[in-house]
Short mmCIF file of C-alpha atoms and ligand atoms in Angstrom, two decimals:
data_model
loop_
_atom_site.label_atom_id
_atom_site.label_comp_id
_atom_site.label_asym_id
_atom_site.label_seq_id
_atom_site.Cartn_x
_atom_site.Cartn_y
_atom_site.Cartn_z
CA MET A 1 -34.34 -37.52 28.97
CA ASP A 2 -30.87 -36.60 30.64
CA ALA A 3 -28.47 -39.17 28.65
CA ALA A 4 -26.43 -39.73 32.03
CA THR A 5 -29.45 -41.23 33.61
CA ASP A 6 -31.04 -42.98 30.79
CA LEU A 7 -31.51 -46.50 32.31
CA ARG A 8 -32.45 -49.37 30.10
CA LEU A 9 -32.67 -52.88 31.30
CA VAL A 10 -32.46 -55.84 29.15
CA GLY A 11 -33.55 -59.32 30.67
CA GLY A 12 -32.48 -62.73 29.77
CA VAL A 13 -28.90 -61.79 28.95
CA GLY A 14 -25.94 -64.24 28.62
CA VAL A 15 -22.51 -62.40 28.51
CA PRO A 16 -19.21 -64.70 27.76
CA GLU A 17 -17.04 -64.66 30.59
CA ALA A 18 -14.04 -64.50 28.50
CA LEU A 19 -14.83 -60.97 27.17
CA LEU A 20 -15.09 -59.53 30.70
CA SER A 21 -12.19 -58.54 32.43
CA ASP A 22 -13.61 -58.92 35.76
CA PRO A 23 -16.76 -61.40 35.59
CA GLU A 24 -17.34 -61.39 39.38
CA ARG A 25 -17.47 -57.65 39.34
CA PHE A 26 -19.66 -57.43 36.45
CA GLY A 27 -22.59 -59.34 38.23
CA GLY A 28 -25.12 -61.54 37.18
CA VAL A 29 -25.03 -65.63 37.71
CA ARG A 30 -22.42 -67.99 36.26
CA GLN A 31 -23.91 -70.42 33.81
CA GLY A 32 -20.98 -72.50 32.06
CA ASP A 33 -18.92 -69.85 30.60
CA LEU A 34 -21.53 -67.24 30.57
CA ARG A 35 -22.59 -64.56 33.10
CA CYS A 36 -26.23 -64.36 32.75
CA GLY A 37 -28.96 -61.68 34.11
CA THR A 38 -30.55 -58.64 33.30
CA LEU A 39 -28.16 -56.05 31.52
CA ILE A 40 -27.92 -52.56 32.95
CA LEU A 41 -27.37 -49.80 30.35
CA ARG A 42 -27.26 -46.44 31.88
CA GLY A 43 -26.53 -43.45 29.70
CA GLY A 44 -25.92 -45.45 26.75
CA ARG A 45 -22.97 -47.58 28.50
CA VAL A 46 -22.94 -51.02 29.94
CA GLU A 47 -23.04 -50.96 33.71
CA GLY A 48 -23.36 -54.62 34.49
CA LEU A 49 -25.75 -57.57 35.17
CA THR A 50 -28.25 -58.23 38.07
CA LEU A 51 -29.24 -61.36 39.02
CA GLU A 52 -32.20 -62.77 36.91
CA THR A 53 -35.46 -63.88 38.69
CA GLY A 54 -37.30 -66.69 37.44
CA ASN A 55 -36.29 -68.42 34.19
CA SER A 56 -32.24 -68.18 34.58
CA ARG A 57 -31.70 -69.75 31.13
CA PRO A 58 -30.26 -66.58 28.89
CA GLU A 59 -32.61 -65.72 25.82
CA CYS A 60 -29.94 -64.00 24.06
CA ILE A 61 -25.99 -63.68 24.02
CA VAL A 62 -24.61 -60.13 24.02
CA LEU A 63 -20.96 -59.56 22.81
CA SER A 64 -18.60 -57.04 21.51
CA ARG A 65 -18.58 -56.16 17.76
CA LEU A 66 -16.27 -58.58 15.71
CA ALA A 67 -12.87 -57.91 14.04
CA GLU A 68 -11.92 -59.54 10.97
CA ALA A 69 -8.12 -59.32 10.21
CA HIS A 70 -7.81 -61.06 7.10
CA VAL A 71 -9.96 -60.63 3.79
CA HIS A 72 -9.24 -60.15 0.16
CA LEU A 73 -11.69 -57.53 -1.22
CA ASP A 74 -9.87 -57.10 -4.06
CA LYS A 75 -10.60 -60.66 -5.09
CA CYS A 76 -13.94 -61.66 -3.51
CA HIS A 77 -17.23 -62.40 -5.39
CA SER A 78 -15.20 -63.17 -8.58
CA ILE A 79 -15.73 -66.80 -8.99
CA GLU A 80 -18.26 -66.90 -11.80
CA ARG A 81 -15.68 -65.57 -14.14
CA CYS A 82 -12.62 -67.66 -12.91
CA ASN A 83 -11.52 -70.60 -14.97
CA ASP A 84 -9.56 -73.63 -13.88
CA VAL A 85 -10.57 -73.27 -10.14
CA GLY A 86 -9.78 -76.63 -8.51
CA GLY A 87 -6.27 -76.72 -7.90
CA ASN A 88 -3.39 -75.87 -5.33
CA LEU A 89 -2.34 -72.28 -4.31
CA GLN A 90 -0.15 -71.95 -7.34
CA THR A 91 -3.26 -72.64 -9.69
CA ALA A 92 -5.34 -70.12 -7.98
CA ILE A 93 -2.88 -67.56 -7.89
CA ALA A 94 -2.49 -67.87 -11.86
CA ALA A 95 -6.23 -67.79 -12.28
CA GLN A 96 -6.81 -64.69 -9.92
CA MET A 97 -3.70 -63.11 -12.10
CA ARG A 98 -5.90 -63.61 -15.51
CA ASP A 99 -8.82 -62.26 -13.72
CA LYS A 100 -6.93 -58.91 -13.35
CA VAL A 101 -8.10 -57.39 -16.69
CA LEU A 102 -11.40 -57.49 -15.54
CA CYS A 103 -10.87 -55.38 -12.20
CA THR A 104 -11.83 -52.07 -13.18
CA ALA A 105 -12.60 -49.33 -10.53
CA GLU A 106 -15.89 -50.05 -10.89
CA ASP A 107 -15.71 -53.71 -10.83
CA LEU A 108 -13.66 -53.51 -7.47
CA GLU A 109 -15.81 -51.01 -5.89
CA ARG A 110 -18.92 -53.49 -6.68
CA ARG A 111 -17.26 -56.28 -5.42
CA ALA A 112 -15.73 -54.96 -2.30
CA ARG A 113 -18.69 -53.09 -1.28
CA ARG A 114 -20.63 -56.16 -1.08
CA GLY A 115 -17.97 -58.05 0.76
CA LEU A 116 -17.68 -55.08 3.41
CA SER A 117 -21.47 -54.86 3.74
CA GLU A 118 -21.48 -58.62 4.43
CA LEU A 119 -18.97 -58.06 7.21
CA VAL A 120 -20.66 -55.39 8.95
CA ALA A 121 -23.75 -57.35 8.65
CA ALA A 122 -22.15 -60.43 10.30
CA GLY A 123 -21.11 -58.02 13.16
CA CYS A 124 -17.71 -56.38 12.32
CA SER A 125 -16.50 -53.00 13.48
CA ALA A 126 -13.05 -53.39 12.21
CA VAL A 127 -11.76 -55.04 8.69
CA ARG A 128 -8.51 -55.63 7.45
CA THR A 129 -8.26 -56.49 3.52
CA HIS A 130 -5.23 -57.05 1.76
CA VAL A 131 -4.53 -55.59 -1.62
CA ASP A 132 -2.40 -57.27 -4.42
CA TRP A 133 0.62 -54.70 -4.62
CA SER A 134 3.19 -55.62 -7.04
CA ALA A 135 6.21 -53.26 -7.15
CA SER A 136 7.68 -54.53 -10.44
CA ALA A 137 8.93 -51.93 -12.86
CA ASP A 138 6.21 -52.13 -15.00
CA ALA A 139 3.21 -51.75 -12.54
CA PRO A 140 2.03 -48.64 -11.52
CA LEU A 141 3.54 -47.71 -7.58
CA VAL A 142 -0.23 -47.60 -6.40
CA PRO A 143 -2.80 -50.46 -7.36
CA LEU A 144 -6.11 -49.11 -8.50
CA ALA A 145 -7.89 -51.35 -5.69
CA TRP A 146 -5.78 -49.41 -3.06
CA GLU A 147 -7.32 -45.88 -4.29
CA VAL A 148 -10.75 -47.64 -4.54
CA PHE A 149 -10.71 -49.11 -1.17
CA GLY A 150 -9.74 -45.76 0.62
CA ALA A 151 -12.88 -44.08 -0.74
CA LEU A 152 -14.74 -47.00 0.72
CA ASN A 153 -12.67 -46.67 4.15
CA ASP A 154 -13.84 -42.80 4.37
CA GLU A 155 -17.47 -44.05 4.09
CA ALA A 156 -17.01 -46.83 6.33
CA VAL A 157 -15.53 -44.69 9.10
CA LYS A 158 -18.87 -42.72 9.23
CA ASP A 159 -20.84 -45.57 10.19
CA GLY A 160 -18.15 -46.43 12.90
CA VAL A 161 -16.41 -49.31 10.83
CA THR A 162 -12.62 -49.25 10.27
CA LEU A 163 -11.56 -50.63 6.86
CA GLN A 164 -7.99 -51.07 7.26
CA ARG A 165 -5.76 -51.68 3.87
CA ALA A 166 -2.53 -53.87 4.04
CA ALA A 167 -0.35 -54.01 0.90
CA LEU A 168 0.54 -57.49 -0.22
CA THR A 169 3.79 -57.30 -1.75
CA ASP A 170 6.29 -59.85 -2.89
CA ILE A 171 9.14 -60.37 -0.67
CA ASP A 172 11.95 -60.54 -3.18
CA GLU A 173 10.55 -57.34 -4.45
CA MET A 174 10.97 -55.82 -1.14
CA SER A 175 14.53 -56.74 -0.79
CA ASP A 176 14.98 -53.60 -3.06
CA PRO A 177 15.30 -50.85 -0.43
CA ALA A 178 14.57 -48.13 -3.02
CA ARG A 179 11.30 -50.06 -4.23
CA ALA A 180 10.46 -51.00 -0.43
CA ASP A 181 10.72 -47.35 0.78
CA ALA A 182 8.53 -46.11 -2.00
CA VAL A 183 5.64 -48.62 -1.06
CA ALA A 184 5.96 -47.97 2.56
CA ARG A 185 6.10 -44.20 2.24
CA ARG A 186 2.79 -44.39 0.31
CA VAL A 187 1.11 -46.92 2.82
CA ALA A 188 2.01 -44.81 5.63
CA ARG A 189 0.69 -41.51 3.86
CA ASP A 190 -2.63 -43.37 3.84
CA GLY A 191 -2.79 -45.14 7.17
CA GLY A 192 -2.27 -48.45 5.78
CA VAL A 193 -0.31 -51.58 6.69
CA LEU A 194 2.76 -53.12 5.15
CA GLY A 195 2.78 -56.64 4.23
CA SER A 196 3.99 -59.39 1.78
CA LEU A 197 3.96 -62.93 0.88
CA VAL A 198 6.46 -64.80 1.93
CA LEU A 199 7.06 -68.32 0.47
CA HIS A 200 9.98 -70.16 -1.24
CA HIS A 201 11.46 -67.09 -2.20
CA ILE A 202 15.17 -66.71 -2.85
CA LYS A 203 15.65 -63.22 -1.18
CA ARG A 204 13.11 -63.69 1.75
CA ARG A 205 15.44 -63.02 4.60
CA GLU A 206 16.89 -59.78 2.89
CA GLY A 207 13.14 -58.68 2.09
CA LEU A 208 12.11 -59.30 5.66
CA GLU A 209 15.06 -57.23 7.01
CA VAL A 210 14.31 -54.48 4.42
CA LEU A 211 10.48 -54.33 5.14
CA PHE A 212 10.91 -54.53 8.88
CA ALA A 213 13.38 -51.37 8.73
CA CYS A 214 10.83 -49.34 6.49
CA ALA A 215 7.89 -50.43 9.10
CA GLU A 216 10.17 -49.23 11.96
CA HIS A 217 11.07 -46.27 10.19
CA TYR A 218 7.30 -45.20 9.26
CA GLY A 219 5.69 -46.44 12.28
CA LEU A 220 3.77 -49.16 10.25
CA SER A 221 1.98 -52.42 11.38
CA LEU A 222 3.18 -55.77 9.36
CA ASP A 223 0.98 -58.37 7.96
CA PHE A 224 2.26 -61.66 6.08
CA HIS A 225 1.09 -64.20 4.16
CA VAL A 226 3.77 -66.90 5.16
CA ASP A 227 4.47 -70.42 4.51
CA GLU A 228 1.07 -71.07 2.81
CA GLY A 229 1.94 -74.95 2.10
CA LEU A 230 2.62 -77.91 3.78
CA ASP A 231 6.38 -78.36 2.68
CA PRO A 232 8.30 -78.52 5.84
CA ASP A 233 11.18 -76.44 4.19
CA LEU A 234 8.86 -73.25 4.37
CA ASN A 235 10.61 -71.36 7.17
CA GLY A 236 9.34 -67.76 6.72
CA LEU A 237 7.49 -67.88 10.00
CA GLU A 238 10.37 -68.49 11.87
CA LEU A 239 12.25 -65.94 10.00
CA ILE A 240 10.09 -63.22 10.63
CA ALA A 241 10.10 -63.92 14.52
CA ASP A 242 13.74 -64.03 14.00
CA VAL A 243 13.86 -60.48 12.30
CA ALA A 244 11.28 -59.00 14.63
CA GLY A 245 13.03 -60.31 17.81
CA ALA A 246 16.79 -59.14 16.44
CA MET A 247 15.32 -55.53 15.67
CA ARG A 248 13.09 -55.38 18.70
CA PHE A 249 10.28 -54.30 16.50
CA SER A 250 7.62 -52.52 18.16
CA GLY A 251 4.56 -52.39 15.99
CA PRO A 252 2.07 -55.44 15.81
CA VAL A 253 3.10 -58.21 13.29
CA LEU A 254 0.27 -60.46 12.08
CA CYS A 255 1.20 -63.80 10.05
CA GLY A 256 -1.45 -65.35 8.22
CA HIS A 257 -1.49 -69.34 7.17
CA ALA A 258 1.64 -70.85 8.55
CA CYS A 259 0.46 -74.01 7.14
CA SER A 260 3.96 -75.59 6.99
CA LEU A 261 3.79 -75.85 10.98
CA ALA A 262 1.73 -78.82 10.47
CA SER A 263 4.76 -80.73 8.84
CA ARG A 264 7.34 -79.85 11.67
CA SER A 265 8.27 -81.76 14.62
CA ASP A 266 7.03 -80.90 17.81
CA ASP A 267 10.47 -79.71 18.72
CA ASP A 268 10.49 -77.38 15.76
CA VAL A 269 7.12 -75.90 16.56
CA ALA A 270 8.00 -75.31 20.19
CA ARG A 271 10.90 -73.56 19.24
CA ILE A 272 9.28 -71.55 16.74
CA ALA A 273 6.31 -70.53 18.80
CA ASP A 274 8.57 -69.39 21.59
CA LYS A 275 10.05 -67.17 19.20
CA LEU A 276 7.06 -65.95 17.95
CA ALA A 277 5.65 -65.19 21.59
CA ARG A 278 8.83 -63.24 22.66
CA ALA A 279 8.80 -61.28 19.68
CA GLY A 280 4.81 -60.42 19.88
CA VAL A 281 4.03 -62.12 16.42
CA ALA A 282 0.56 -62.92 16.29
CA VAL A 283 -0.67 -65.81 14.20
CA ALA A 284 -3.84 -66.36 12.06
CA ALA A 285 -5.60 -69.42 11.03
CA LEU A 286 -7.29 -69.16 7.88
CA PRO A 287 -9.36 -72.50 7.73
CA SER A 288 -11.50 -72.23 4.87
CA THR A 289 -8.81 -71.04 2.30
CA ASN A 290 -6.39 -73.73 3.64
CA LEU A 291 -8.96 -76.74 3.76
CA TYR A 292 -9.62 -75.98 -0.01
CA LEU A 293 -6.31 -75.31 -1.27
CA GLN A 294 -3.84 -77.32 1.03
CA GLY A 295 -3.21 -80.95 0.90
CA ARG A 296 -4.36 -81.60 -2.70
CA ARG A 297 -3.67 -84.98 -4.10
CA ASP A 298 -5.55 -87.59 -6.54
CA GLY A 299 -7.69 -88.57 -4.04
CA THR A 300 -9.59 -87.41 -1.32
CA PRO A 301 -7.50 -84.80 1.15
CA ASP A 302 -5.97 -86.41 4.15
CA ARG A 303 -4.34 -83.08 5.68
CA ARG A 304 -6.16 -80.27 6.84
CA GLY A 305 -3.64 -77.51 6.21
CA ILE A 306 -4.44 -75.75 9.33
CA THR A 307 -1.58 -73.99 11.24
CA ARG A 308 -0.74 -75.55 14.87
CA LEU A 309 -3.37 -73.52 16.51
CA ARG A 310 -3.39 -75.23 19.98
CA GLU A 311 0.32 -75.64 20.28
CA LEU A 312 1.23 -72.02 19.48
CA ALA A 313 -1.78 -70.94 21.87
CA ARG A 314 -0.42 -73.15 24.58
CA ARG A 315 3.23 -71.49 24.59
CA GLY A 316 1.64 -68.02 24.77
CA VAL A 317 1.51 -66.87 21.05
CA ASP A 318 -1.68 -64.97 20.25
CA ILE A 319 -3.65 -66.81 17.68
CA ILE A 320 -6.65 -65.40 15.66
CA VAL A 321 -9.06 -66.59 13.27
CA GLY A 322 -9.76 -65.02 9.65
CA THR A 323 -11.91 -65.58 6.75
CA ASP A 324 -9.69 -65.22 3.93
CA ASN A 325 -10.96 -65.64 0.39
CA VAL A 326 -15.14 -65.46 -0.48
CA ARG A 327 -16.03 -67.09 -3.55
CA ASP A 328 -12.73 -66.41 -5.83
CA ALA A 329 -9.99 -68.64 -7.28
CA PHE A 330 -8.37 -69.38 -3.68
CA CYS A 331 -12.05 -70.38 -2.50
CA PRO A 332 -15.07 -71.01 -4.59
CA ILE A 333 -17.54 -70.73 -1.71
CA GLY A 334 -17.40 -68.82 1.55
CA ARG A 335 -19.07 -66.32 3.67
CA HIS A 336 -17.45 -62.78 5.13
CA ASP A 337 -18.66 -63.76 8.51
CA PRO A 338 -15.97 -64.14 11.23
CA ILE A 339 -18.58 -66.26 13.53
CA HIS A 340 -18.75 -68.91 10.58
CA SER A 341 -14.91 -68.78 10.30
CA LEU A 342 -14.58 -69.45 14.06
CA GLY A 343 -16.89 -72.41 13.48
CA LEU A 344 -14.76 -73.85 10.78
CA ALA A 345 -11.70 -73.68 12.97
CA VAL A 346 -13.70 -75.53 15.85
CA LEU A 347 -13.90 -78.47 13.22
CA ALA A 348 -10.64 -78.54 11.29
CA GLY A 349 -8.40 -77.11 14.45
CA HIS A 350 -10.30 -79.13 17.28
CA LEU A 351 -11.03 -75.77 19.20
CA ASP A 352 -13.29 -77.79 21.82
CA PRO A 353 -15.87 -76.44 24.46
CA PRO A 354 -16.06 -74.31 26.23
CA PHE A 355 -15.94 -72.05 23.50
CA GLY A 356 -16.05 -68.72 25.33
CA ARG A 357 -12.36 -69.18 25.27
CA HIS A 358 -11.89 -68.67 21.57
CA LEU A 359 -14.15 -65.56 21.18
CA HIS A 360 -10.99 -63.49 21.44
CA THR A 361 -9.84 -64.88 17.82
CA ILE A 362 -12.39 -62.89 16.45
CA THR A 363 -12.87 -60.03 18.96
CA SER A 364 -9.96 -58.59 21.47
CA THR A 365 -6.92 -60.58 20.08
CA ALA A 366 -8.00 -59.98 16.41
CA ARG A 367 -8.17 -56.20 17.16
CA ARG A 368 -4.88 -56.04 18.96
CA ALA A 369 -3.12 -57.76 16.02
CA MET A 370 -4.75 -55.22 13.84
CA GLY A 371 -3.13 -52.50 16.17
CA LEU A 372 -6.52 -51.70 17.63
CA GLU A 373 -7.69 -50.81 21.26
CA PRO A 374 -9.81 -54.13 22.36
CA LEU A 375 -13.47 -53.40 22.96
CA ASN A 376 -14.18 -54.21 26.67
CA ILE A 377 -17.81 -55.10 27.28
CA GLU A 378 -17.41 -53.47 30.67
CA GLY A 379 -18.36 -49.67 30.08
CA ALA A 380 -18.87 -50.42 26.35
CA ALA A 381 -21.05 -48.11 24.24
CA VAL A 382 -24.15 -49.78 23.21
CA ALA A 383 -23.14 -49.25 19.80
CA ASP A 384 -20.19 -51.46 20.24
CA LEU A 385 -22.18 -54.41 21.23
CA LEU A 386 -24.07 -57.27 19.25
CA VAL A 387 -26.73 -59.54 20.32
CA CYS A 388 -27.76 -63.03 19.02
CA PRO A 389 -30.82 -64.47 20.34
CA VAL A 390 -29.62 -67.87 21.25
CA PRO A 391 -29.34 -69.35 24.56
CA SER A 392 -25.56 -70.55 24.24
CA LEU A 393 -22.12 -69.97 22.52
CA SER A 394 -22.56 -73.48 20.78
CA ASP A 395 -25.78 -71.90 19.25
CA LEU A 396 -24.03 -68.76 18.35
CA ILE A 397 -21.07 -70.11 16.67
CA SER A 398 -23.39 -72.88 14.58
CA GLY A 399 -24.81 -69.67 13.00
CA ASN A 400 -28.34 -70.79 14.22
CA SER A 401 -29.36 -67.15 14.53
CA PRO A 402 -27.91 -64.15 13.07
CA VAL A 403 -26.11 -61.21 15.38
CA LEU A 404 -27.54 -57.74 15.57
CA PRO A 405 -26.63 -54.75 16.57
CA LEU A 406 -27.78 -53.95 20.29
CA THR A 407 -29.11 -50.71 19.29
CA GLU A 408 -31.50 -52.34 16.88
CA HIS A 409 -32.41 -55.00 19.68
CA LEU A 410 -33.38 -52.13 21.81
CA GLY A 411 -35.36 -50.20 19.12
CA VAL A 412 -37.43 -53.51 18.44
CA THR A 413 -38.13 -54.53 21.97
CA ASN A 414 -38.31 -50.96 23.07
CA ALA A 415 -36.78 -52.01 26.51
CA PRO A 416 -37.61 -49.98 29.61
ZN1 LIG B 1 -5.11 -64.01 2.28
#
C-alpha cells in the first residue's frame, strides 16, 4: 500500500491536551485534560482525532516517548555489593567510591545495559547518564565508563534511542583551566555534555567560570549536581544562574537537586528563580534519591529534600523530574521509569491534579533541557508514540498498566 495513503484508525484514545500545541485543531472531544476520540494515522503519522461515537470514555492514553534526563548507569544495580548504605550523601559517595574497584568494563556494560533496557521498556527514547569523571592527576583522563557507554550509545541509536553522556567532574578541579579544557575537548569530541558536582567547594565560583567558558568555546550543554543538601549556605544554584547570566551563555543548562532551596526564605527563592528564568537554566527534581538521602537524623525524617518545584515553575523556570540513582549506594531501591519518578514527585512535591500539566517534566521540557527538539504529537511518527491501556492520567502515573510502543499496539490489534 502507498505509505502516503495508508490510513489507520485507533478508537477509544485519550491524548493529554498539555502535549498538544493546538488541542482545538487536533480534534476529538475534551474530557478533563484529555482530548478523546478516534486517532487518525495516515502515512505513519498522526493527523488528529475524530469525534468518538458511543462510549466516550477513553480506553487508552497516547503520549509521546519519554525523556530521562538524569540517571547514573555507572552506579545502578550495584546495591548487593555496597556496604554501609543508609546514611547521608557523604556516606553514599564513600560507599560508591569503595565499589569502584569492581567496576570493570564487563561489569559496567552489564549493569548499564540493564538500566538502559529498563528505561527503553518504560518508554524512553532519550536518556542522559552521568559518568563520574575525576580529572585528578592520578586518574586517567577518560573514565572507563565513558568509553563503555559510548559503544552502548552507538547501539542504542540504531533503535531510535539517544544515550547522552554527561561528565560528572569536581568543580574545584575544574577551576584549573588546562584540566577543564582537556575534559571539555574530549567531551566535545564524543558529543557529550559537560557537568560538575557543586557543593561546598572552595573554588566553586572560579570553577563555574572556567567550565562555562569551556562549554561556550566547544558548544557544549552543561549539567550540574548542585546544592544536594539542606544547608541554607549551599548557594551553587544562584552562582550558576549568575555566571550563566553574566556570560549570556547560549547552550542548555540543567541543574539537578537544588535541595537547599527548601531551606531558603521565600524572598531568596523568588530572587534565585528570577535569575534562573532569565538565564534559561532548568532545574531537575530527583525525588527518589532526595527522599532517601536528605533530612537524615536519629528518628524519622521530617524534611523531604525536594527542591521548590512549585515556586520555581510559578516564576517561569523550566522544571523537570528525573530518576537519578537506582539500586546503588545513593538509593537502595528504585526503578528506571520516568512515569514512576513523576509519581514520586506528585507525592513528595504536591504536584496536584489535573496531571496533564506535569507531563512535560518527563517529555517536552526534559528534552529541551537535554538540548533536544520536543516531540510534538501533532504530525508525530507512530514510532515516536506510546500507548497505555488505561482511561486516565491518574491511572497512567499510578503505573496501573505498562506503556507500550504504539507500533506494538497497532500490530497486536491489527487496527484497520
Ligand atoms: Zn545524580
